[in-house]
Amino acid sequence: MDVITIERKVLQKNDEIASKNRELFIKKNLFTINLVSSPGSGKTSLVERTIEKIKDKVNIAVIEGDVQTDIDAKRVSEYNVPVVQIITNGACHLEANLVKDALVNLEGKLDNAGLLIIENVGNLVCPAGYDLGEDLKVVVISVTEGDDKPLKYPKMFMNSEVLVINKIDLLPYVNCSIKDLRANALKINPKLKIFETSCTSSKGIDKWCSYLMSGIKK
Ligand code: MG
Ligand code: ZN
């Protein structure tokens, strides 16, 4: 009983801070996405391909969330966009207050940015419950993970608006049916918008980026 009460309080506090983040995003005209997935689905590669594709059309800022190391932030900074690394020191998800602190580090760089990409810690469980203030939660799944993931981790698919099926170039080598994966995801959340991408061949990146561009506030 006590544990449940504490967890509720934590989530309530998180939601309050997330609302403040959301107010700031609206004030700064920022379209914000929260990328969630299990480790190794290719979130950082998707961030890289996205930046390459649209950085001439829109200013992009990135917040990288990881349990340890700034490897991902270093990768992203190669593309000359403002990036802040959050190291959670073991915590398995980002919380709104961590994003709030990261936003302080991006102060001044957000004023003419149109798109803020938050890459969450690789974890298909708890990031589903933590609002960060984003416009869209985007769940990324790689075909190497199998087509039953949406059924096994329904909350993440239920709470996301978009699904990116990544690493489709590996389809011939893995036991995964895109048709079943899509059907399973839509069974959990019929409203999911679905994209299929490969970050090595860049297949599907155009469509994904046009979709993002349509969400950018003018
Ligand atoms: Mg990453
Ligand atoms: Zn967690």
mmCIF file of C-alpha atoms and ligand atoms in Angstrom:
data_model
loop_
_atom_site.group_PDB
_atom_site.id
_atom_site.type_symbol
_atom_site.label_atom_id
_atom_site.label_comp_id
_atom_site.label_asym_id
_atom_site.label_seq_id
_atom_site.Cartn_x
_atom_site.Cartn_y
_atom_site.Cartn_z
ATOM 1 C CA MET A 1 0.000 0.000 0.000
ATOM 2 C CA ASP A 2 2.739 2.455 1.047
ATOM 3 C CA VAL A 3 4.750 1.764 -2.071
ATOM 4 C CA ILE A 4 1.762 2.498 -4.297
ATOM 5 C CA THR A 5 1.131 5.786 -2.468
ATOM 6 C CA ILE A 6 4.726 6.934 -2.857
ATOM 7 C CA GLU A 7 4.809 6.033 -6.526
ATOM 8 C CA ARG A 8 1.621 8.037 -7.106
ATOM 9 C CA LYS A 9 3.129 11.060 -5.392
ATOM 10 C CA VAL A 10 6.284 10.790 -7.492
ATOM 11 C CA LEU A 11 4.262 10.592 -10.693
ATOM 12 C CA GLN A 12 2.044 13.495 -9.635
ATOM 13 C CA LYS A 13 5.089 15.664 -8.929
ATOM 14 C CA ASN A 14 6.554 14.580 -12.281
ATOM 15 C CA ASP A 15 3.368 15.564 -14.118
ATOM 16 C CA GLU A 16 3.413 19.021 -12.504
ATOM 17 C CA ILE A 17 6.975 19.660 -13.696
ATOM 18 C CA ALA A 18 6.130 18.183 -17.121
ATOM 19 C CA SER A 19 3.308 20.745 -17.440
ATOM 20 C CA LYS A 20 5.801 23.530 -16.727
ATOM 21 C CA ASN A 21 8.138 22.108 -19.387
ATOM 22 C CA ARG A 22 5.220 21.988 -21.810
ATOM 23 C CA GLU A 23 4.393 25.663 -21.099
ATOM 24 C CA LEU A 24 7.995 26.569 -21.893
ATOM 25 C CA PHE A 25 7.940 24.539 -25.134
ATOM 26 C CA ILE A 26 4.762 26.340 -26.214
ATOM 27 C CA LYS A 27 6.254 29.720 -25.305
ATOM 28 C CA LYS A 28 9.366 28.957 -27.372
ATOM 29 C CA ASN A 29 7.383 27.460 -30.264
ATOM 30 C CA LEU A 30 9.251 24.179 -29.851
ATOM 31 C CA PHE A 31 7.974 20.936 -31.286
ATOM 32 C CA THR A 32 9.260 18.304 -28.862
ATOM 33 C CA ILE A 33 9.529 14.553 -29.297
ATOM 34 C CA ASN A 34 10.430 11.965 -26.670
ATOM 35 C CA LEU A 35 12.149 8.938 -28.231
ATOM 36 C CA VAL A 36 11.654 5.764 -26.212
ATOM 37 C CA SER A 37 12.714 2.176 -26.895
ATOM 38 C CA SER A 38 14.640 -0.759 -25.513
ATOM 39 C CA PRO A 39 18.464 -0.410 -25.615
ATOM 40 C CA GLY A 40 19.967 -0.870 -29.071
ATOM 41 C CA SER A 41 16.920 -0.161 -31.233
ATOM 42 C CA GLY A 42 18.785 2.602 -33.053
ATOM 43 C CA LYS A 43 17.400 5.774 -31.416
ATOM 44 C CA THR A 44 20.679 7.664 -31.677
ATOM 45 C CA SER A 45 21.118 6.621 -35.308
ATOM 46 C CA LEU A 46 17.585 7.843 -36.006
ATOM 47 C CA VAL A 47 18.488 11.168 -34.363
ATOM 48 C CA GLU A 48 21.583 11.398 -36.582
ATOM 49 C CA ARG A 49 19.723 10.626 -39.829
ATOM 50 C CA THR A 50 16.971 13.083 -38.841
ATOM 51 C CA ILE A 51 19.442 15.898 -38.150
ATOM 52 C CA GLU A 52 21.262 15.249 -41.451
ATOM 53 C CA LYS A 53 17.993 15.383 -43.342
ATOM 54 C CA ILE A 54 16.331 18.482 -41.906
ATOM 55 C CA LYS A 55 18.902 20.628 -40.133
ATOM 56 C CA ASP A 56 18.977 23.040 -43.070
ATOM 57 C CA LYS A 57 15.229 23.573 -42.727
ATOM 58 C CA VAL A 58 14.841 23.766 -38.958
ATOM 59 C CA ASN A 59 17.074 24.420 -35.965
ATOM 60 C CA ILE A 60 17.319 21.329 -33.813
ATOM 61 C CA ALA A 61 18.354 20.867 -30.182
ATOM 62 C CA VAL A 62 18.903 17.472 -28.558
ATOM 63 C CA ILE A 63 18.749 16.115 -25.010
ATOM 64 C CA GLU A 64 20.418 12.720 -24.606
ATOM 65 C CA GLY A 65 19.437 10.510 -21.690
ATOM 66 C CA ASP A 66 21.704 7.645 -20.698
ATOM 67 C CA VAL A 67 22.412 5.589 -17.608
ATOM 68 C CA GLN A 68 26.130 6.144 -18.090
ATOM 69 C CA THR A 69 28.596 7.845 -20.520
ATOM 70 C CA ASP A 70 28.243 10.763 -22.926
ATOM 71 C CA ILE A 71 28.923 8.591 -25.991
ATOM 72 C CA ASP A 72 25.586 9.490 -27.617
ATOM 73 C CA ALA A 73 25.889 13.237 -26.951
ATOM 74 C CA LYS A 74 29.371 13.164 -28.527
ATOM 75 C CA ARG A 75 27.960 11.398 -31.592
ATOM 76 C CA VAL A 76 25.180 13.948 -31.967
ATOM 77 C CA SER A 77 27.442 16.969 -31.364
ATOM 78 C CA GLU A 78 29.370 15.995 -34.526
ATOM 79 C CA TYR A 79 26.374 17.405 -36.412
ATOM 80 C CA ASN A 80 26.853 20.877 -34.905
ATOM 81 C CA VAL A 81 23.567 21.056 -33.059
ATOM 82 C CA PRO A 82 23.211 22.051 -29.396
ATOM 83 C CA VAL A 83 23.144 18.891 -27.273
ATOM 84 C CA VAL A 84 22.993 18.214 -23.553
ATOM 85 C CA GLN A 85 23.740 14.829 -22.031
ATOM 86 C CA ILE A 86 21.786 13.723 -18.961
ATOM 87 C CA ILE A 87 23.529 10.881 -17.115
ATOM 88 C CA THR A 88 21.023 9.259 -14.783
ATOM 89 C CA ASN A 89 23.644 7.295 -12.810
ATOM 90 C CA GLY A 90 21.696 4.094 -12.852
ATOM 91 C CA ALA A 91 18.125 5.392 -13.084
ATOM 92 C CA CYS A 92 16.304 3.638 -15.912
ATOM 93 C CA HIS A 93 14.206 6.525 -17.274
ATOM 94 C CA LEU A 94 14.179 10.311 -17.665
ATOM 95 C CA GLU A 95 11.977 12.399 -15.413
ATOM 96 C CA ALA A 96 10.543 15.831 -16.124
ATOM 97 C CA ASN A 97 12.820 17.533 -13.572
ATOM 98 C CA LEU A 98 15.941 16.183 -15.334
ATOM 99 C CA VAL A 99 14.667 17.607 -18.609
ATOM 100 C CA LYS A 100 13.922 20.902 -16.838
ATOM 101 C CA ASP A 101 17.570 21.059 -15.672
ATOM 102 C CA ALA A 102 18.828 20.183 -19.158
ATOM 103 C CA LEU A 103 16.719 23.030 -20.573
ATOM 104 C CA VAL A 104 18.659 25.475 -18.375
ATOM 105 C CA ASN A 105 21.832 24.256 -20.114
ATOM 106 C CA LEU A 106 20.229 24.923 -23.490
ATOM 107 C CA GLU A 107 19.180 28.435 -22.451
ATOM 108 C CA GLY A 108 19.569 30.871 -25.322
ATOM 109 C CA LYS A 109 19.952 28.044 -27.840
ATOM 110 C CA LEU A 110 16.259 27.197 -27.843
ATOM 111 C CA ASP A 111 14.954 30.589 -28.915
ATOM 112 C CA ASN A 112 15.227 29.926 -32.619
ATOM 113 C CA ALA A 113 15.088 26.133 -32.451
ATOM 114 C CA GLY A 114 11.985 24.545 -33.936
ATOM 115 C CA LEU A 115 12.545 20.952 -32.928
ATOM 116 C CA LEU A 116 13.688 19.491 -29.632
ATOM 117 C CA ILE A 117 14.548 15.799 -29.646
ATOM 118 C CA ILE A 118 14.733 14.057 -26.281
ATOM 119 C CA GLU A 119 16.328 10.613 -26.467
ATOM 120 C CA ASN A 120 15.203 8.690 -23.410
ATOM 121 C CA VAL A 121 17.124 5.963 -21.569
ATOM 122 C CA GLY A 122 16.792 2.615 -23.362
ATOM 123 C CA ASN A 123 13.987 0.880 -21.471
ATOM 124 C CA LEU A 124 10.563 -0.256 -22.646
ATOM 125 C CA VAL A 125 8.947 -0.185 -19.208
ATOM 126 C CA CYS A 126 8.993 2.933 -17.011
ATOM 127 C CA PRO A 127 9.598 5.736 -19.548
ATOM 128 C CA ALA A 128 5.997 4.986 -20.592
ATOM 129 C CA GLY A 129 4.747 6.450 -17.308
ATOM 130 C CA TYR A 130 6.830 9.631 -17.200
ATOM 131 C CA ASP A 131 5.549 12.617 -19.123
ATOM 132 C CA LEU A 132 8.416 14.992 -19.942
ATOM 133 C CA GLY A 133 6.219 17.705 -21.464
ATOM 134 C CA GLU A 134 6.716 16.471 -25.041
ATOM 135 C CA ASP A 135 4.286 16.842 -27.942
ATOM 136 C CA LEU A 136 4.823 13.284 -29.104
ATOM 137 C CA LYS A 137 6.083 10.105 -27.547
ATOM 138 C CA VAL A 138 7.753 8.090 -30.299
ATOM 139 C CA VAL A 139 8.459 4.428 -29.615
ATOM 140 C CA VAL A 140 11.243 2.933 -31.723
ATOM 141 C CA ILE A 141 11.487 -0.816 -32.203
ATOM 142 C CA SER A 142 14.019 -2.664 -34.278
ATOM 143 C CA VAL A 143 13.028 -5.716 -36.313
ATOM 144 C CA THR A 144 15.687 -7.702 -34.432
ATOM 145 C CA GLU A 145 13.491 -7.485 -31.322
ATOM 146 C CA GLY A 146 10.722 -9.597 -32.856
ATOM 147 C CA ASP A 147 7.124 -8.853 -33.754
ATOM 148 C CA ASP A 148 5.601 -9.617 -30.335
ATOM 149 C CA LYS A 149 7.090 -6.647 -28.424
ATOM 150 C CA PRO A 150 3.893 -4.537 -28.488
ATOM 151 C CA LEU A 151 1.975 -7.375 -26.802
ATOM 152 C CA LYS A 152 4.660 -7.819 -24.142
ATOM 153 C CA TYR A 153 5.112 -4.111 -23.359
ATOM 154 C CA PRO A 154 1.638 -2.734 -24.086
ATOM 155 C CA LYS A 155 1.850 0.397 -21.922
ATOM 156 C CA MET A 156 4.638 1.885 -23.998
ATOM 157 C CA PHE A 157 2.689 1.356 -27.222
ATOM 158 C CA MET A 158 -0.540 2.551 -25.617
ATOM 159 C CA ASN A 159 1.082 5.793 -24.419
ATOM 160 C CA SER A 160 2.926 6.592 -27.654
ATOM 161 C CA GLU A 161 1.523 8.473 -30.631
ATOM 162 C CA VAL A 162 4.087 7.214 -33.126
ATOM 163 C CA LEU A 163 5.871 3.931 -33.792
ATOM 164 C CA VAL A 164 9.089 3.783 -35.793
ATOM 165 C CA ILE A 165 10.013 0.282 -36.945
ATOM 166 C CA ASN A 166 13.766 0.528 -37.436
ATOM 167 C CA LYS A 167 16.546 -1.572 -39.012
ATOM 168 C CA ILE A 168 14.223 -2.822 -41.777
ATOM 169 C CA ASP A 169 17.354 -3.562 -43.853
ATOM 170 C CA LEU A 170 17.866 -6.553 -41.508
ATOM 171 C CA LEU A 171 14.443 -8.093 -42.254
ATOM 172 C CA PRO A 172 15.826 -10.866 -44.508
ATOM 173 C CA TYR A 173 18.025 -12.112 -41.667
ATOM 174 C CA VAL A 174 15.639 -12.092 -38.714
ATOM 175 C CA ASN A 175 12.497 -13.878 -37.703
ATOM 176 C CA CYS A 176 10.183 -10.883 -37.681
ATOM 177 C CA SER A 177 7.053 -10.207 -39.709
ATOM 178 C CA ILE A 178 6.418 -6.501 -40.300
ATOM 179 C CA LYS A 179 2.777 -7.376 -40.952
ATOM 180 C CA ASP A 180 2.436 -9.062 -37.543
ATOM 181 C CA LEU A 181 4.413 -6.327 -35.818
ATOM 182 C CA ARG A 182 2.105 -3.669 -37.236
ATOM 183 C CA ALA A 183 -1.003 -5.687 -36.390
ATOM 184 C CA ASN A 184 0.188 -6.282 -32.808
ATOM 185 C CA ALA A 185 0.995 -2.605 -32.325
ATOM 186 C CA LEU A 186 -2.358 -1.495 -33.718
ATOM 187 C CA LYS A 187 -4.153 -4.051 -31.545
ATOM 188 C CA ILE A 188 -2.706 -2.242 -28.514
ATOM 189 C CA ASN A 189 -3.136 1.269 -29.920
ATOM 190 C CA PRO A 190 -5.240 1.663 -33.090
ATOM 191 C CA LYS A 191 -4.268 5.351 -33.348
ATOM 192 C CA LEU A 192 -0.507 4.712 -33.707
ATOM 193 C CA LYS A 193 1.116 6.410 -36.676
ATOM 194 C CA ILE A 194 3.677 3.932 -38.049
ATOM 195 C CA PHE A 195 6.916 4.500 -39.971
ATOM 196 C CA GLU A 196 9.418 1.951 -41.273
ATOM 197 C CA THR A 197 13.033 3.058 -41.402
ATOM 198 C CA SER A 198 16.596 1.938 -41.916
ATOM 199 C CA CYS A 199 19.316 4.211 -40.612
ATOM 200 C CA THR A 200 21.979 2.416 -42.650
ATOM 201 C CA SER A 201 20.255 2.620 -46.046
ATOM 202 C CA SER A 202 18.203 5.734 -45.075
ATOM 203 C CA LYS A 203 15.073 4.007 -46.386
ATOM 204 C CA GLY A 204 11.941 5.604 -44.914
ATOM 205 C CA ILE A 205 13.854 8.549 -43.409
ATOM 206 C CA ASP A 206 12.270 10.992 -45.908
ATOM 207 C CA LYS A 207 8.736 10.077 -44.863
ATOM 208 C CA TRP A 208 9.585 10.228 -41.169
ATOM 209 C CA CYS A 209 11.211 13.638 -41.592
ATOM 210 C CA SER A 210 8.302 15.091 -43.615
ATOM 211 C CA TYR A 211 6.008 13.981 -40.829
ATOM 212 C CA LEU A 212 8.209 15.758 -38.255
ATOM 213 C CA MET A 213 8.350 18.885 -40.407
ATOM 214 C CA SER A 214 4.545 18.978 -40.506
ATOM 215 C CA GLY A 215 4.533 19.189 -36.713
ATOM 216 C CA ILE A 216 6.980 22.105 -36.496
ATOM 217 C CA LYS A 217 5.181 25.222 -35.273
ATOM 218 C CA LYS A 218 5.488 28.304 -37.411
HETATM 219 MG MG MG B 1 21.285 6.150 -27.715
HETATM 220 ZN ZN ZN B 2 12.816 3.570 -14.784
#
